[in-house]
């Protein structure tokens, strides 16, 4: 009997360091602890599975998370699975990235951008 096809995408395996630093998922249940009460600056990526630009920006955010882990936490909120958070933070288009410090939104970045542009937008929080 042939093996059942898998629907998993084929990606190269991540090294332990890369895997450890990829942005983690946050939900309505964990948002307060992970984001609002976090001592570090937190970038929240509001995204959805069906959003092409969201998928494009995700590996860029993972790279920034890896390179700047001492300064910045990067987490993801799936807006389809967490509609209350999307509504509370007025997410009307995605990808939308919001930077939180001390539980407050201090910066909003809308849309997928190349890594240099994102790093420029986030420079104040990465320095």
XYZ file of N, CA and C in Angstrom:
381
model
N 0.850 -1.188 0.000
C 0.000 0.000 0.000
C 0.888 1.242 0.000
N 0.673 2.199 -0.925
C 1.530 3.388 -0.965
C 1.257 4.296 0.236
N 2.284 5.030 0.587
C 2.137 5.960 1.711
C 1.165 7.074 1.324
N 0.386 7.515 2.284
C -0.558 8.607 2.043
C 0.224 9.894 1.795
N -0.206 10.701 0.842
C 0.508 11.961 0.618
C 0.350 12.875 1.834
N 1.370 13.634 2.088
C 1.289 14.582 3.195
C 1.005 15.960 2.634
N 0.316 16.754 3.409
C 0.015 18.110 2.958
C 1.029 19.110 3.505
N 2.003 18.610 4.254
C 2.997 19.515 4.839
C 3.868 20.107 3.738
N 4.122 21.420 3.804
C 5.005 22.018 2.804
C 6.432 21.511 2.991
N 7.178 21.492 1.907
C 8.565 21.037 1.973
C 9.482 22.230 2.190
N 10.057 22.295 3.352
C 11.015 23.349 3.691
C 12.295 22.679 4.152
N 13.391 23.418 4.042
C 14.623 22.871 4.595
C 14.475 22.839 6.120
N 15.072 21.870 6.789
C 14.984 21.831 8.258
C 15.673 23.057 8.856
N 15.097 23.573 9.900
C 15.697 24.723 10.577
C 16.765 24.241 11.536
N 17.798 25.046 11.677
C 18.795 24.734 12.687
C 18.152 24.973 14.050
N 18.704 24.411 15.124
C 18.114 24.645 16.452
C 18.008 26.134 16.789
N 19.019 26.920 16.398
C 18.972 28.356 16.702
C 17.817 29.032 15.953
N 17.685 28.740 14.663
C 16.597 29.333 13.882
C 15.246 28.912 14.446
N 15.127 27.627 14.737
C 13.867 27.096 15.220
C 13.490 27.729 16.559
N 14.453 27.972 17.405
C 14.190 28.534 18.730
C 13.714 29.975 18.649
N 14.085 30.682 17.588
C 13.817 32.110 17.537
C 12.654 32.491 16.631
N 11.984 31.514 16.033
C 10.869 31.899 15.183
C 9.760 32.477 16.049
N 9.040 33.411 15.463
C 7.983 34.094 16.199
C 6.944 33.084 16.675
N 6.544 33.207 17.922
C 5.593 32.258 18.477
C 4.167 32.811 18.380
N 3.236 31.893 18.345
C 1.828 32.277 18.250
C 1.315 32.724 19.616
N 0.520 33.785 19.596
C -0.122 34.303 20.802
C -1.623 34.328 20.527
N -2.409 34.037 21.545
C -3.861 34.002 21.397
C -4.499 35.019 22.345
N -5.809 35.140 22.242
C -6.526 36.018 23.170
C -6.235 35.622 24.616
N -6.077 34.321 24.862
C -5.832 33.838 26.220
C -4.448 34.204 26.741
N -3.454 34.317 25.830
C -2.071 34.543 26.279
C -1.562 35.953 25.976
N -2.364 36.767 25.288
C -1.911 38.084 24.820
C -1.446 38.981 25.968
N -2.229 39.046 27.028
C -1.860 39.935 28.133
C -0.505 39.559 28.725
N -0.311 38.272 29.019
C 0.957 37.825 29.612
C 2.124 37.962 28.642
N 1.923 37.580 27.381
C 3.012 37.540 26.404
C 3.369 38.915 25.851
N 2.383 39.813 25.755
C 2.601 41.095 25.089
C 2.497 42.256 26.080
N 1.341 42.417 26.689
C 1.094 43.606 27.507
C 1.949 43.631 28.771
N 2.232 42.462 29.345
C 3.025 42.410 30.579
C 4.484 42.040 30.335
N 4.913 42.045 29.075
C 6.288 41.675 28.729
C 7.214 42.847 29.042
N 8.339 42.574 29.683
C 9.297 43.637 29.999
C 10.027 44.127 28.751
N 10.160 43.247 27.753
C 10.827 43.626 26.502
C 9.836 44.313 25.572
N 10.365 44.992 24.578
C 9.543 45.510 23.489
C 9.048 44.306 22.689
N 7.774 44.339 22.290
C 7.171 43.217 21.565
C 6.581 43.711 20.253
N 6.932 43.041 19.147
C 6.281 43.292 17.871
C 5.255 42.186 17.682
N 3.994 42.579 17.473
C 2.929 41.618 17.216
C 2.590 41.675 15.736
N 2.716 40.532 15.076
C 2.374 40.398 13.662
C 0.944 39.857 13.593
N 0.006 40.713 13.181
C -1.370 40.291 12.977
C -1.464 39.760 11.546
N -1.855 38.489 11.387
C -1.787 37.818 10.103
C -2.936 36.831 9.952
N -3.037 36.222 8.773
C -3.990 35.139 8.520
C -3.372 34.159 7.523
N -3.811 32.921 7.626
C -3.286 31.837 6.789
C -3.456 32.131 5.294
N -4.560 32.735 4.907
C -4.893 32.975 3.493
C -4.211 34.204 2.907
N -3.485 34.941 3.713
C -2.905 36.231 3.308
C -1.497 36.028 2.731
N -1.376 36.195 1.404
C -0.074 36.028 0.749
C 1.005 36.951 1.276
N 0.742 38.260 1.383
C 1.766 39.160 1.935
C 2.168 38.793 3.367
N 1.224 38.253 4.150
C 1.559 37.812 5.516
C 2.585 36.681 5.463
N 2.357 35.736 4.548
C 3.294 34.620 4.406
C 4.643 35.105 3.907
N 4.648 36.164 3.091
C 5.904 36.702 2.565
C 6.727 37.377 3.659
N 6.070 38.078 4.566
C 6.794 38.824 5.597
C 7.214 37.932 6.776
N 6.562 36.797 6.936
C 6.839 35.930 8.080
C 8.311 35.518 8.215
N 8.984 35.027 7.140
C 10.394 34.655 7.312
C 11.293 35.859 7.600
N 10.899 37.034 7.132
C 11.675 38.250 7.421
C 11.572 38.572 8.916
N 10.374 38.466 9.459
C 10.196 38.700 10.899
C 10.953 37.653 11.715
N 10.975 36.406 11.232
C 11.740 35.375 11.931
C 13.226 35.711 11.956
N 13.754 36.246 10.832
C 15.169 36.649 10.795
C 15.424 37.778 11.793
N 14.542 38.768 11.807
C 14.713 39.897 12.740
C 14.625 39.396 14.178
N 13.709 38.469 14.441
C 13.573 37.899 15.789
C 14.869 37.216 16.207
N 15.480 36.481 15.282
C 16.725 35.771 15.582
C 17.869 36.751 15.833
N 17.965 37.773 14.986
C 19.094 38.703 15.054
C 18.973 39.709 16.197
N 17.772 39.953 16.683
C 17.563 40.991 17.702
C 16.816 40.454 18.918
N 17.013 39.177 19.240
C 16.240 38.544 20.308
C 16.455 39.193 21.669
N 17.608 39.835 21.864
C 17.857 40.468 23.170
C 17.072 41.769 23.322
N 16.652 42.381 22.214
C 15.958 43.677 22.265
C 14.459 43.559 22.042
N 14.056 42.569 21.244
C 12.694 42.550 20.725
C 12.140 41.134 20.726
N 10.932 40.974 21.254
C 10.187 39.725 21.108
C 9.246 39.904 19.919
N 9.146 38.894 19.077
C 8.206 38.951 17.961
C 7.233 37.785 18.116
N 5.955 38.118 18.112
C 4.903 37.114 18.246
C 3.894 37.312 17.121
N 3.075 36.284 16.888
C 2.082 36.327 15.815
C 0.690 36.125 16.401
N -0.279 36.870 15.853
C -1.682 36.681 16.204
C -2.442 36.390 14.915
N -3.036 35.216 14.844
C -3.867 34.858 13.703
C -5.218 35.553 13.892
N -5.543 36.501 13.004
C -6.751 37.311 13.176
C -8.031 36.492 12.987
N -7.965 35.411 12.214
C -9.145 34.561 12.040
C -9.457 33.786 13.315
N -8.406 33.389 14.039
C -8.586 32.608 15.264
C -8.752 33.501 16.498
N -8.408 34.778 16.387
C -8.456 35.711 17.517
C -9.142 37.016 17.111
N -10.418 36.945 16.707
C -11.092 38.132 16.183
C -11.247 39.259 17.207
N -11.329 38.923 18.475
C -11.475 39.973 19.500
C -10.228 40.851 19.559
N -9.049 40.240 19.445
C -7.809 41.027 19.437
C -7.739 41.899 18.194
N -8.113 41.338 17.042
C -8.085 42.107 15.799
C -9.014 43.318 15.915
N -10.179 43.111 16.514
C -11.131 44.205 16.669
C -10.605 45.239 17.678
N -10.102 44.754 18.806
C -9.613 45.661 19.855
C -8.508 46.579 19.341
N -7.609 46.026 18.525
C -6.474 46.813 18.031
C -6.713 47.359 16.622
N -7.978 47.357 16.195
C -8.415 47.994 14.946
C -7.607 47.517 13.743
N -7.465 46.203 13.623
C -6.756 45.630 12.487
C -7.740 45.566 11.315
N -7.531 46.425 10.329
C -8.423 46.479 9.174
C -7.754 45.955 7.915
N -6.437 45.856 7.903
C -5.733 45.230 6.788
C -4.526 44.500 7.347
N -4.155 43.415 6.682
C -3.017 42.626 7.155
C -2.067 42.391 5.991
N -0.780 42.167 6.254
C -0.201 42.098 7.585
C -0.147 43.469 8.259
N -0.421 43.457 9.549
C -0.277 44.650 10.372
C 0.628 44.272 11.535
N 1.648 45.072 11.755
C 2.575 44.820 12.855
C 2.491 45.982 13.831
N 2.285 45.654 15.080
C 2.214 46.688 16.112
C 3.314 46.428 17.128
N 4.009 47.504 17.501
C 5.075 47.418 18.489
C 4.506 47.889 19.820
N 4.696 47.068 20.842
C 4.195 47.368 22.179
C 5.364 47.585 23.127
N 5.266 48.631 23.944
C 6.208 48.859 25.043
C 5.371 49.189 26.260
N 5.624 48.493 27.358
C 4.881 48.750 28.583
C 3.382 48.595 28.403
N 2.971 47.673 27.535
C 1.555 47.404 27.335
C 0.848 48.363 26.396
N 1.582 49.319 25.815
C 0.980 50.311 24.922
C 1.532 50.170 23.505
N 0.684 50.427 22.512
C 1.135 50.432 21.119
C 1.938 51.711 20.891
N 3.187 51.553 20.449
C 4.054 52.710 20.204
C 4.374 52.893 18.727
N 4.041 51.874 17.906
C 4.339 51.962 16.466
C 3.460 50.964 15.741
N 2.993 51.355 14.566
C 2.226 50.454 13.700
C 2.864 50.447 12.322
N 3.061 49.260 11.770
C 3.596 49.089 10.423
C 2.573 48.251 9.654
N 2.094 48.769 8.539
C 1.089 48.061 7.746
C 1.724 47.586 6.440
N 1.470 46.332 6.101
C 1.904 45.801 4.818
C 3.237 45.077 4.877
N 3.425 44.182 3.923
C 4.680 43.444 3.806
C 5.738 44.368 3.222
N 6.919 44.306 3.790
C 8.033 45.133 3.326
C 9.280 44.277 3.290
N 10.265 44.662 2.471
C 11.538 43.934 2.511
C 12.242 44.183 3.852
N 13.154 43.291 4.173
C 13.835 43.350 5.470
C 14.467 44.719 5.754
N 15.208 45.337 4.816
C 15.814 46.649 5.151
C 14.771 47.703 5.523
N 13.625 47.683 4.845
C 12.578 48.662 5.152
C 11.968 48.391 6.527
N 11.749 47.125 6.842
C 11.216 46.788 8.170
C 12.212 47.160 9.265
N 13.492 46.853 9.022
C 14.499 47.207 10.029
C 14.580 48.719 10.209
N 14.391 49.483 9.129
C 14.387 50.943 9.245
C 13.187 51.397 10.089
N 12.018 50.799 9.831
C 10.822 51.137 10.610
C 11.014 50.815 12.096
N 11.769 49.777 12.378
C 11.942 49.290 13.747
C 13.242 49.744 14.389
N 14.009 50.576 13.697
C 15.362 50.949 14.146
C 15.388 51.429 15.594
N 14.402 52.223 15.991
C 14.378 52.766 17.345
C 14.275 51.669 18.401
N 13.735 50.521 18.024
C 13.516 49.421 18.990
C 14.587 48.362 18.901
N 15.430 48.445 17.867
C 16.479 47.457 17.676
C 17.845 47.954 18.159
N 17.965 49.253 18.372
C 19.248 49.857 18.738
C 19.648 49.511 20.157
